[in-house]
Tab-separated table of C-alpha atoms in Angstrom:
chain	number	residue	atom	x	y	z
A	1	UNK	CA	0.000	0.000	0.000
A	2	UNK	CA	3.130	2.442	0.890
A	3	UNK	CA	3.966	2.221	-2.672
A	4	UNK	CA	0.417	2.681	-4.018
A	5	UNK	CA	0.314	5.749	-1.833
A	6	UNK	CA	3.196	7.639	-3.334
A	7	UNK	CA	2.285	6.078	-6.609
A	8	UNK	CA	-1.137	8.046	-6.449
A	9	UNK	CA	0.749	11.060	-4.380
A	10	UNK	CA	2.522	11.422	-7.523
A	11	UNK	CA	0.198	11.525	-9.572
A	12	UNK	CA	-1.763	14.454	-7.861
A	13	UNK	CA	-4.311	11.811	-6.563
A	14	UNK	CA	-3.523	11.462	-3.009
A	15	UNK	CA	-5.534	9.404	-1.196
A	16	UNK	CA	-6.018	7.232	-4.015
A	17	UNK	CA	-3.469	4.368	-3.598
A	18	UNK	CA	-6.481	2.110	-2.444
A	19	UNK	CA	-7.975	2.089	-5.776
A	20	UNK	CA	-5.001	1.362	-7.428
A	21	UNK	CA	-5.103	-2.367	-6.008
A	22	UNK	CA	-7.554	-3.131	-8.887
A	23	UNK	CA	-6.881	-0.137	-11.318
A	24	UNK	CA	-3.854	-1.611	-12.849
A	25	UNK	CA	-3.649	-0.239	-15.842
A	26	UNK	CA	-1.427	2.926	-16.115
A	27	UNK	CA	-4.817	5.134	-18.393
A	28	UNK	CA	-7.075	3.724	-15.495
A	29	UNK	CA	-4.265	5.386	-12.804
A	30	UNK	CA	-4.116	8.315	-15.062
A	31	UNK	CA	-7.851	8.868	-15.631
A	32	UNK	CA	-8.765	8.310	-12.188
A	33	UNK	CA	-11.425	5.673	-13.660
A	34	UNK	CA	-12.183	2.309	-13.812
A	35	UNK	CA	-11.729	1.681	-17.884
A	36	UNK	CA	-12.211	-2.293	-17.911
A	37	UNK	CA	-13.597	-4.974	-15.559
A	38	UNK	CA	-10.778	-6.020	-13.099
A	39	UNK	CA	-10.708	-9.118	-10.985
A	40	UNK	CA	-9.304	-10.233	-7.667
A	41	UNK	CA	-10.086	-13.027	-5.478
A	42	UNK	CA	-10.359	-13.684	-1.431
A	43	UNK	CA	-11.052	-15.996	0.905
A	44	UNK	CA	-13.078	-15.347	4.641
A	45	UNK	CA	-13.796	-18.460	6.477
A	46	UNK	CA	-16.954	-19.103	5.590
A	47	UNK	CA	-16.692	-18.147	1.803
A	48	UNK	CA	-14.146	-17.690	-1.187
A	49	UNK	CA	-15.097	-14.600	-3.239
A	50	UNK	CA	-13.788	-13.751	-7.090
A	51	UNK	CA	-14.460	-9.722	-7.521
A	52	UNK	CA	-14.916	-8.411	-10.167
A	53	UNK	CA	-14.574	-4.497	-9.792
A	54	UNK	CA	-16.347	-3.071	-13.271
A	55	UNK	CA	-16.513	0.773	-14.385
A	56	UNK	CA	-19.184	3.000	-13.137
A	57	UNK	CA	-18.784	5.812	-15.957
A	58	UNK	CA	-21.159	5.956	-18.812
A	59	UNK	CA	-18.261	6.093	-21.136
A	60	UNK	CA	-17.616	2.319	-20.170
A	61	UNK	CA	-20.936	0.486	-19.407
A	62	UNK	CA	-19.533	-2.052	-22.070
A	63	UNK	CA	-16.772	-2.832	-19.641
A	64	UNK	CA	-19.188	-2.999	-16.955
A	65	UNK	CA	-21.495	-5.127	-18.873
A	66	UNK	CA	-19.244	-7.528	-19.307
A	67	UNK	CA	-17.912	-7.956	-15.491
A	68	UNK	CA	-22.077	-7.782	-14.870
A	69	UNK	CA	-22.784	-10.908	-16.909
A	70	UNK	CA	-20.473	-12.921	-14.558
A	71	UNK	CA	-21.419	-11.405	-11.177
A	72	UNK	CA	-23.439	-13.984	-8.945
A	73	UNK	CA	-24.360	-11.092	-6.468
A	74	UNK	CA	-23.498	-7.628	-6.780
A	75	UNK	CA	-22.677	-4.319	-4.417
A	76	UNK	CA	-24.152	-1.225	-6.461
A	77	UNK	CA	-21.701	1.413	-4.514
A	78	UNK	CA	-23.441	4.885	-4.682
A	79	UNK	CA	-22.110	7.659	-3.459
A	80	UNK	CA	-23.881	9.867	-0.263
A	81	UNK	CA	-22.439	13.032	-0.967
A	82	UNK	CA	-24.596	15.884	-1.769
A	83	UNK	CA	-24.866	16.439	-5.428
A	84	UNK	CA	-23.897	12.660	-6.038
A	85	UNK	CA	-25.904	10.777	-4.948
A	86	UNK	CA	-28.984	12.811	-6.999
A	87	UNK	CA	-26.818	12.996	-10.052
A	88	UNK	CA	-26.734	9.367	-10.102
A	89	UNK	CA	-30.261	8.756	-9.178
A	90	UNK	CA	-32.003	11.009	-11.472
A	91	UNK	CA	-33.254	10.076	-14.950
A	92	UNK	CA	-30.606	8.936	-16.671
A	93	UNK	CA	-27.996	8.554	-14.065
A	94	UNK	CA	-25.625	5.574	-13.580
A	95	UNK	CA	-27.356	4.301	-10.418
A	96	UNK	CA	-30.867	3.685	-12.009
A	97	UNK	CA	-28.591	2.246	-15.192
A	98	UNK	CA	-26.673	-0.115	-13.459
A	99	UNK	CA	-29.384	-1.317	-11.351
A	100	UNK	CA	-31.352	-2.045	-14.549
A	101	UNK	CA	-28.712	-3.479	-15.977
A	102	UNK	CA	-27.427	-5.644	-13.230
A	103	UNK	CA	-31.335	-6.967	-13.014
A	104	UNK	CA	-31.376	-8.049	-16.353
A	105	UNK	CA	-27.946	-9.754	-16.356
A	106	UNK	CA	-29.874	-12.134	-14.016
A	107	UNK	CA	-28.107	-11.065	-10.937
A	108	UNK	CA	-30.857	-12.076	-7.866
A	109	UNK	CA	-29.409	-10.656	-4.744
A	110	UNK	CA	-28.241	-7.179	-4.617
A	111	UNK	CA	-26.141	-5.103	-1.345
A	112	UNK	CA	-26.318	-1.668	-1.665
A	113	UNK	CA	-23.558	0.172	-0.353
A	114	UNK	CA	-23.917	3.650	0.371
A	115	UNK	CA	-20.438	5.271	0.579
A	116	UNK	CA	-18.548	8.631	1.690
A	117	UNK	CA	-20.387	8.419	4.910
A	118	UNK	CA	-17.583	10.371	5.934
A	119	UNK	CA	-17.879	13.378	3.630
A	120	UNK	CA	-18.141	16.379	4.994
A	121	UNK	CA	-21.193	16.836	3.783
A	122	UNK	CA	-22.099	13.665	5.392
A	123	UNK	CA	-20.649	13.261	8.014
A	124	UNK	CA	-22.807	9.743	8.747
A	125	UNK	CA	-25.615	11.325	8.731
A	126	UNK	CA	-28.937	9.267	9.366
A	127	UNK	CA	-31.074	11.764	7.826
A	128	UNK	CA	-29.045	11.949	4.726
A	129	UNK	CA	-28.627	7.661	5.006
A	130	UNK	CA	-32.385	7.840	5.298
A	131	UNK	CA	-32.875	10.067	2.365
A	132	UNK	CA	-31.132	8.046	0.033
A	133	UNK	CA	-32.299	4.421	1.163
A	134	UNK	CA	-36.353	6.097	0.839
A	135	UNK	CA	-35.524	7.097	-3.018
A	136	UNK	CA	-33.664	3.715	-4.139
A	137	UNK	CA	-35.725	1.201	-2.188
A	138	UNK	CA	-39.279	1.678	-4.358
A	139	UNK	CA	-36.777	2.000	-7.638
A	140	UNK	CA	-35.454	-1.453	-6.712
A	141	UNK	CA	-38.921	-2.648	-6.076
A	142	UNK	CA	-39.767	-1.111	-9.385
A	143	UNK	CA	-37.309	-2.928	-11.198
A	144	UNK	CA	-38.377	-6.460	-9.629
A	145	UNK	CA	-36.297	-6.616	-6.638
A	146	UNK	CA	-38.272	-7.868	-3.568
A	147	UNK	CA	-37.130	-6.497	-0.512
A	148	UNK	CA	-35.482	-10.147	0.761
A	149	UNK	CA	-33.198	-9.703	-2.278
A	150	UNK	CA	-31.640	-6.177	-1.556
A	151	UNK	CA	-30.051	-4.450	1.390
A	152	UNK	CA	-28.302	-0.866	2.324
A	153	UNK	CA	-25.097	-0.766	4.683
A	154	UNK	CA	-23.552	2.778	5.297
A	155	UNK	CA	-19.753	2.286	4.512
A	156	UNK	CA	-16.716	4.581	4.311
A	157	UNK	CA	-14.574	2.816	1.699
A	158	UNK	CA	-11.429	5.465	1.956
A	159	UNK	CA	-11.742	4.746	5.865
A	160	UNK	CA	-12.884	1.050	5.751
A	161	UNK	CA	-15.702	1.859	8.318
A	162	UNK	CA	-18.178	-1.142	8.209
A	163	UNK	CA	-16.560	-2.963	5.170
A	164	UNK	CA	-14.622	-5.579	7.800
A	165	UNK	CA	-15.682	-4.562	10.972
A	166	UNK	CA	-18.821	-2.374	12.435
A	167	UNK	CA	-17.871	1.612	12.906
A	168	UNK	CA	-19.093	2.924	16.149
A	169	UNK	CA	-19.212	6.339	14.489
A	170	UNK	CA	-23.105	5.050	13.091
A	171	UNK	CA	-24.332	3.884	16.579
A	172	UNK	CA	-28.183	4.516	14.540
A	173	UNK	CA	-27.137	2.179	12.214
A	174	UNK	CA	-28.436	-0.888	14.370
A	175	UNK	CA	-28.081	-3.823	12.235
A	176	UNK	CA	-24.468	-4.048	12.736
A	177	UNK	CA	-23.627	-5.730	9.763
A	178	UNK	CA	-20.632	-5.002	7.578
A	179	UNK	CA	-19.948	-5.331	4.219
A	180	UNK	CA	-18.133	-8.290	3.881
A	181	UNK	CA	-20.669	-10.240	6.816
A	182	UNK	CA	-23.480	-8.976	4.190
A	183	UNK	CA	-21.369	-11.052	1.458
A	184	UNK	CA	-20.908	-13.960	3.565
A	185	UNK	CA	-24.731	-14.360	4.960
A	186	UNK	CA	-25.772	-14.536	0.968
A	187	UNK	CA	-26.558	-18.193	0.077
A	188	UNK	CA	-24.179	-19.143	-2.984
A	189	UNK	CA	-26.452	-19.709	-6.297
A	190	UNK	CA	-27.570	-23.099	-6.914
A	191	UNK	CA	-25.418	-24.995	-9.618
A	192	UNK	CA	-25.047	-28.621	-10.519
A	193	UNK	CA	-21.843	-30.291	-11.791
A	194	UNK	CA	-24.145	-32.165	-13.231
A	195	UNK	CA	-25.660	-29.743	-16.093
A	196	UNK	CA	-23.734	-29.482	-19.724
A	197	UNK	CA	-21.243	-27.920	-19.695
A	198	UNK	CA	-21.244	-23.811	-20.694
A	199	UNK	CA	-18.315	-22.247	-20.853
A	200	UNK	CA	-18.420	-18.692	-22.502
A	201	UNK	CA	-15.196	-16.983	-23.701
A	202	UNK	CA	-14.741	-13.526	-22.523
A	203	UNK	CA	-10.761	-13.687	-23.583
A	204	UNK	CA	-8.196	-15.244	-24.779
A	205	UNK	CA	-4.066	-14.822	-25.335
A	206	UNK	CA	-1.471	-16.570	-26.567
A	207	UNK	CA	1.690	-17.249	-24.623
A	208	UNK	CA	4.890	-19.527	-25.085
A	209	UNK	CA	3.046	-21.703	-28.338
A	210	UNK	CA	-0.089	-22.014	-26.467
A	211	UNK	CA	-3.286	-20.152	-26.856
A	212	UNK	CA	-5.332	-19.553	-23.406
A	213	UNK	CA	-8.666	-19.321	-23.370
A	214	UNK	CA	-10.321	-16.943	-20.049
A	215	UNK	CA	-13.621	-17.133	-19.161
A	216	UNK	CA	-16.772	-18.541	-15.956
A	217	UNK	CA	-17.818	-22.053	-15.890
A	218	UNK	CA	-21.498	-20.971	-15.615
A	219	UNK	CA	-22.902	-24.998	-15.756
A	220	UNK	CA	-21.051	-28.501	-15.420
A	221	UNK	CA	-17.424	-29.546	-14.824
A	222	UNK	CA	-14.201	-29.513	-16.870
A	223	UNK	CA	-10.952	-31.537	-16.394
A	224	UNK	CA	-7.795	-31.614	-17.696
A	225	UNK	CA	-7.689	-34.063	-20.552
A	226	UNK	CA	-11.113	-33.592	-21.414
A	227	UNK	CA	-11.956	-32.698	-25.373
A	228	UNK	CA	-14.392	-29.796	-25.754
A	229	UNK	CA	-16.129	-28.192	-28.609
A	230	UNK	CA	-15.346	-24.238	-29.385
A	231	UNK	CA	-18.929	-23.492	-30.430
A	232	UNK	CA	-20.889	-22.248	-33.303
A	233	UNK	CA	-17.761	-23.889	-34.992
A	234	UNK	CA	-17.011	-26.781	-33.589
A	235	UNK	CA	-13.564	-26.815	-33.226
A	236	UNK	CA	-12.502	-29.356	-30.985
A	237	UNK	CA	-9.190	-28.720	-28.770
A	238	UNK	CA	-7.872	-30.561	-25.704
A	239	UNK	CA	-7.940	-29.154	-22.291
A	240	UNK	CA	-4.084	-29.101	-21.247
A	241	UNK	CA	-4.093	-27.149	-18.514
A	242	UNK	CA	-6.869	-24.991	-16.353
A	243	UNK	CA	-5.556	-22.331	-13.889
A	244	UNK	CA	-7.884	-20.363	-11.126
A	245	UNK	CA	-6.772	-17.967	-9.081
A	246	UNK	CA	-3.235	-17.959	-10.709
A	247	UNK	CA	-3.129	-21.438	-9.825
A	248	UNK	CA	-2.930	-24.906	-11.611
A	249	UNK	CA	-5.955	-27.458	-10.858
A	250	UNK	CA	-7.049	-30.452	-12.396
A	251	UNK	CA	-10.695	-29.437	-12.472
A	252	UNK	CA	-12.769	-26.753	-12.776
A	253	UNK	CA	-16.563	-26.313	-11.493
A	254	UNK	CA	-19.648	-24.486	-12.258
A	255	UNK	CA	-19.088	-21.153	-11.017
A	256	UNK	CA	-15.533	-21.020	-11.531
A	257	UNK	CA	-13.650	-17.893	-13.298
A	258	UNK	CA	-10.674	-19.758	-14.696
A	259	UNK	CA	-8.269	-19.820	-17.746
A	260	UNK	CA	-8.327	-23.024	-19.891
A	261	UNK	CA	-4.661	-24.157	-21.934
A	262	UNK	CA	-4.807	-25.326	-25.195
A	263	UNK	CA	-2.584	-25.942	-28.142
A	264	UNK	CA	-3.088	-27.172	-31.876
A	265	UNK	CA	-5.187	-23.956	-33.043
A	266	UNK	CA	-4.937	-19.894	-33.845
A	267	UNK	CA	-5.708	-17.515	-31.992
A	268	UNK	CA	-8.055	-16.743	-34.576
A	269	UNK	CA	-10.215	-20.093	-34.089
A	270	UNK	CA	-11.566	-18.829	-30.845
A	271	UNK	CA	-13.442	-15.743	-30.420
A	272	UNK	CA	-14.691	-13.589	-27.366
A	273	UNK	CA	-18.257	-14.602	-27.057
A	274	UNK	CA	-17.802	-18.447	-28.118
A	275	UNK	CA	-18.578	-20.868	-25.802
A	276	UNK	CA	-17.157	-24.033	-24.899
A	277	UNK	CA	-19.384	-27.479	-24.747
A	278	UNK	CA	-18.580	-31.173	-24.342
A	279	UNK	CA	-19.270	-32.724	-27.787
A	280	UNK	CA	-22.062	-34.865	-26.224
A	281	UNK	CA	-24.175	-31.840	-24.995
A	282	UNK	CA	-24.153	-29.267	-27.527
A	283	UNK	CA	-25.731	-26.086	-26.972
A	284	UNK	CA	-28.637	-24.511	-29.350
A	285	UNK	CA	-27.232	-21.990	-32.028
A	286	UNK	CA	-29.243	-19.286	-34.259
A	287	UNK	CA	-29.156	-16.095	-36.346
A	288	UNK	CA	-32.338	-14.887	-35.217
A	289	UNK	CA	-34.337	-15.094	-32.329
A	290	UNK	CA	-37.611	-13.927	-30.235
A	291	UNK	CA	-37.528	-11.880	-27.569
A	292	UNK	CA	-39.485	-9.478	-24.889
A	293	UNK	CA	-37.689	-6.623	-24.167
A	294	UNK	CA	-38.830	-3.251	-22.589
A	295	UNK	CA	-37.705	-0.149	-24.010
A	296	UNK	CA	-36.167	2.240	-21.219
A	297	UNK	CA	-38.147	5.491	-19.411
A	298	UNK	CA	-34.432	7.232	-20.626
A	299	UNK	CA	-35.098	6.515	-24.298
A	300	UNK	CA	-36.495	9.510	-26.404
A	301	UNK	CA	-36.387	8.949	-29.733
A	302	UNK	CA	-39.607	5.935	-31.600
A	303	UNK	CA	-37.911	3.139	-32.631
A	304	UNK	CA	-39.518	1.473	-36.051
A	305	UNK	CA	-38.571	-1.827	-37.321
A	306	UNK	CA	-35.193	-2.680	-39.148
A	307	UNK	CA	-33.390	-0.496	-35.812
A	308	UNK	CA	-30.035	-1.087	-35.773
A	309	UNK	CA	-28.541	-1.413	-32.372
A	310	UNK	CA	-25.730	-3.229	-30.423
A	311	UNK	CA	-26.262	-6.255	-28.544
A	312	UNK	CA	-24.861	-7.666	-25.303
A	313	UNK	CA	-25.280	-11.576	-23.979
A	314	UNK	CA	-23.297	-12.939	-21.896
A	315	UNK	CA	-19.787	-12.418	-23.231
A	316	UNK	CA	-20.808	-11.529	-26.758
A	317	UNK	CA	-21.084	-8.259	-28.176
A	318	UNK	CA	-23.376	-8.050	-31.845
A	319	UNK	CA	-24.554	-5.180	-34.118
A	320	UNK	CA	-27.980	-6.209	-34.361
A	321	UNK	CA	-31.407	-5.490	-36.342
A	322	UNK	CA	-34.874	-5.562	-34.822
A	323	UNK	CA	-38.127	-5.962	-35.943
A	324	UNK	CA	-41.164	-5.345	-33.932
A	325	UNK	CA	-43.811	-8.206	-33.644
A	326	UNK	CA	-46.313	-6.787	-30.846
A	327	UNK	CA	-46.814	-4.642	-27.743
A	328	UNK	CA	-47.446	-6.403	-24.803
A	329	UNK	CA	-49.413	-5.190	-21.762
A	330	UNK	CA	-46.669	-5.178	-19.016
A	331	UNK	CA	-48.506	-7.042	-16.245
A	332	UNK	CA	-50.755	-9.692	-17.898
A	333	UNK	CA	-48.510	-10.542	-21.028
A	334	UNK	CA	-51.402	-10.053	-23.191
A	335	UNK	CA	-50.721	-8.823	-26.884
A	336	UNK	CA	-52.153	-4.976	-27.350
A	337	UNK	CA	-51.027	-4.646	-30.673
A	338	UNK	CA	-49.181	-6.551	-33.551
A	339	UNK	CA	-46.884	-5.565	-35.581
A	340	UNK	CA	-46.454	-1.834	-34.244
A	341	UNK	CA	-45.272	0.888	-36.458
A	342	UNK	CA	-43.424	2.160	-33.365
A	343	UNK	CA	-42.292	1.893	-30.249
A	344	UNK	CA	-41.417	3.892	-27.484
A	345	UNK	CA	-40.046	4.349	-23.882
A	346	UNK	CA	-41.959	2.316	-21.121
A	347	UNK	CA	-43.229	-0.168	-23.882
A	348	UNK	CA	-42.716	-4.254	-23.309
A	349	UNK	CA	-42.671	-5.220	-26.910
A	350	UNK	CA	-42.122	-8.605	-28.890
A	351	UNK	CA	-39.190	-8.342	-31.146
A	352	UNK	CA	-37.313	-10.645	-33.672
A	353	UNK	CA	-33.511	-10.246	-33.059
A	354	UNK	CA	-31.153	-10.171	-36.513
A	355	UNK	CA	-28.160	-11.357	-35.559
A	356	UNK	CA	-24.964	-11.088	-38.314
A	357	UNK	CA	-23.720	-14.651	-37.551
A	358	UNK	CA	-24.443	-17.511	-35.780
A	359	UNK	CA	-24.226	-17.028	-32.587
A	360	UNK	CA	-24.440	-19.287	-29.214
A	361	UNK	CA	-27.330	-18.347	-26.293
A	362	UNK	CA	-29.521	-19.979	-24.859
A	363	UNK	CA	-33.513	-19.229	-24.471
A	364	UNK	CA	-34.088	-17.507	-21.303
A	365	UNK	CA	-36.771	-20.038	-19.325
A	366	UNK	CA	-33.561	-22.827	-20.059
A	367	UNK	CA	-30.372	-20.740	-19.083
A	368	UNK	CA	-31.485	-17.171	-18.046
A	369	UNK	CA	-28.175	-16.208	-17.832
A	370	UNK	CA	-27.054	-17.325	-21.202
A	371	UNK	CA	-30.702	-15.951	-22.457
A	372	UNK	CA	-30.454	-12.659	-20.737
A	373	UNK	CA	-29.093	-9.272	-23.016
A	374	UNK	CA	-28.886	-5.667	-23.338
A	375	UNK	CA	-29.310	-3.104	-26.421
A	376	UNK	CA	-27.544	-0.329	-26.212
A	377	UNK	CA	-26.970	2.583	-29.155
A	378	UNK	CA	-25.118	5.644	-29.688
A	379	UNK	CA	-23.910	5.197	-26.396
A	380	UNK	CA	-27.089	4.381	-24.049
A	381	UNK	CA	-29.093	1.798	-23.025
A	382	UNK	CA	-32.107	1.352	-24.889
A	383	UNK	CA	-33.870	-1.679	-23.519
A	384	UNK	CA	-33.402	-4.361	-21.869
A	385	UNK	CA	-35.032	-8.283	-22.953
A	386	UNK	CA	-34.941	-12.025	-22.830
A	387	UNK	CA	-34.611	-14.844	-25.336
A	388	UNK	CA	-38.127	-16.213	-25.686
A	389	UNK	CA	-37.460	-18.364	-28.858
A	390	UNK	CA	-34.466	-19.719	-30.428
A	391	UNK	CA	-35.744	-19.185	-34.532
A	392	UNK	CA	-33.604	-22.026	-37.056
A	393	UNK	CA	-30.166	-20.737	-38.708
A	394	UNK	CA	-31.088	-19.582	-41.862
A	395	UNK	CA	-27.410	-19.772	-42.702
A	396	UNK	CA	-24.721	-22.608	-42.543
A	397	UNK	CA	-21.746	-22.282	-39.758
A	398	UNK	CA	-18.298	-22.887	-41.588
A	399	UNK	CA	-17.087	-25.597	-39.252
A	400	UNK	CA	-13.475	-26.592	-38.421
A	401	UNK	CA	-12.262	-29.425	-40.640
């Protein structure tokens, strides 16, 4: 940390060494941003954690997107200092975004840390903890969150009051839970070893004559010396080596973030947004697909059919065309009208998806995780949706020989 410190001293950021544990990157340092999704792992006794600290500027909800997709639980950090904490919350700010976002990336269970408690402006307040908790509860609710699947903690990250141990400085605050006990009391997602095996690729480098392949284990098992499929293609490589937490094992499970060694191919035959299967459970692949999404209260423009728009599932990113099918009614499902000549913000609508190869996902109701997206253009966030129907490849997949 002493070298962190004068690292950020030096750069006219003191204060800021604490950041720099996951901002590696010298533009991130520079910026005084988080630019992409970094990762870290720790143990407490009663749990082993993988973090994943994502951006929280608008310039680089791509970034966060992609840390999002992987998250089992996530901490929305918000900031309690006057003029933040509004700025974020009001139309169009990054706290209603990311919660929206984080919803749809079918993350269940959500802590809500509310930080710079210590801020002069602050200065742990329970009026101003009280003021902030009243606005963002009903949003959550709004979005689909009961209340057993959300809670607030007061924190002080540049202090580290209540992320390890409880501050006395909030005697109000009475459930005396930290941070990290918060993290520990959430029951770990179900998974089974069990299920086929999905595997998607969110990066890949080569090193030394062998390409490595990084990505999460969402279902199943892999070991070394197993023979998996790099799907749509097909490519088949050999599992040589899998390494989690910078550290060699002979197996990997569902849930796992871990990097898998292979040799034999390109760097080429394996793209960000593949995913890997075991040749005897194959998953479903399309070009075009059915889904419900619901156009965001930020978007201002109509949107007409033939939009173009970029998508984001799981680790894939797509330029994407939609066409709209019908306007649902938002509580009973129930078509209102088909084949729309517009759409606009607050509107569920059925859409088909155009997608510019075949791509792997899953329909939501199977894997909601692999069936989960985000469309985004120009910048924003223009709806959110689900895979309701996988539609038959209208064109072939040129397969490794």
């Amino acid at each position: 940390m002493e070298k962190l410190n004068k690292e950020a001293t030096a750069k006219n950021r003191e204060g800021w060494g604490i950041s720099y544990i996951m901002d590696e990157d010298e533009r991130e340092r520079e910026k005084g941003k988080t630019v992409d999704t970094g990762m870290g792992h720790f143990k407490t006794d009663k749990r082993r954690f993988s973090i994943l600290d994502a951006p929280g500027h608008s310039s680089y909800v791509p970034s966060m997107l992609a840390g999002g997709s992987q998250a089992d639980i996530a901490v929305l950090v918000i900031s309690a200092r006057k003029g933040e904490f509004e700025a974020g919350f009001n139309k169009g700010g990054q706290t209603r975004e990311h919660a929206i976002l984080i919803k749809t990336l079918g993350v269940r269970k959500l802590i809500v840390a509310v930080n710079k408690m210590d801020d002069p402006s602050v200065n742990w307040s329970e009026d101003r903890y009280t003021e902030i908790t009243t606005q963002l509860g009903p949003y959550l609710k709004q979005l689909g969150y009961p209340e057993s699947q959300y809670q607030f903690i007061p924190i002080s990250g540049l202090c580290g009051q209540n992320i390890k141990e409880v501050s006395k400085t909030c005697d109000w605050y009475k459930e005396n839970k930290t941070l990290l006990h918060a993290m520990e009391d959430l029951p770990p997602p179900g998974r089974s070893v069990d299920d086929a095996v999905r595997f998607p690729v969110y990066g890949k480098y080569k090193d030394e004559g062998k390409i490595h392949i990084h990505g999460k284990l969402e279902s199943g098992f892999l070991s070394t010396g197993d023979r998996v499929q790099i799907m749509p293609r097909k490519t088949i490589i050999t599992i040589e080596g899998i390494t989690k937490e910078h550290v060699a094992v002979d197996n990997a499970f569902a849930g796992d973030h871990c990097i898998i060694k292979t040799s034999r191919i390109e760097e080429e035959d394996v793209h960000i947004g593949d995913v890997l299967a075991l040749p005897s459970k194959l998953l479903p692949i399309c070009d075009a697909f059915h889904a419900q999404v619901l156009i965001l209260d930020s978007v201002e423009q109509i949107i007409t059919s033939g939009y173009k728009c970029v998508m984001h599932l799981h680790a894939l990113t797509e330029e994407v065309s939609v066409d709209l099918l019908a306007t649902m009614n938002k509580k009973t499902g129930k078509i209102i009208e088909k084949y729309p000549s517009a759409v606009k913000a607050r509107d569920s609508v059925m859409v088909r998806v155009y997608l510019p190869r075949t791509t792997c996902l899953e329909e939501s109701k199977n894997f909601a995780k692999m069936g989960s997206f985000v469309l985004r253009d120009k910048g924003n966030t223009i709806a959110c949706g689900v895979v309701t129907k996988m539609l038959e490849p209208t064109r072939k997949v040129a397969e490794a020989k």
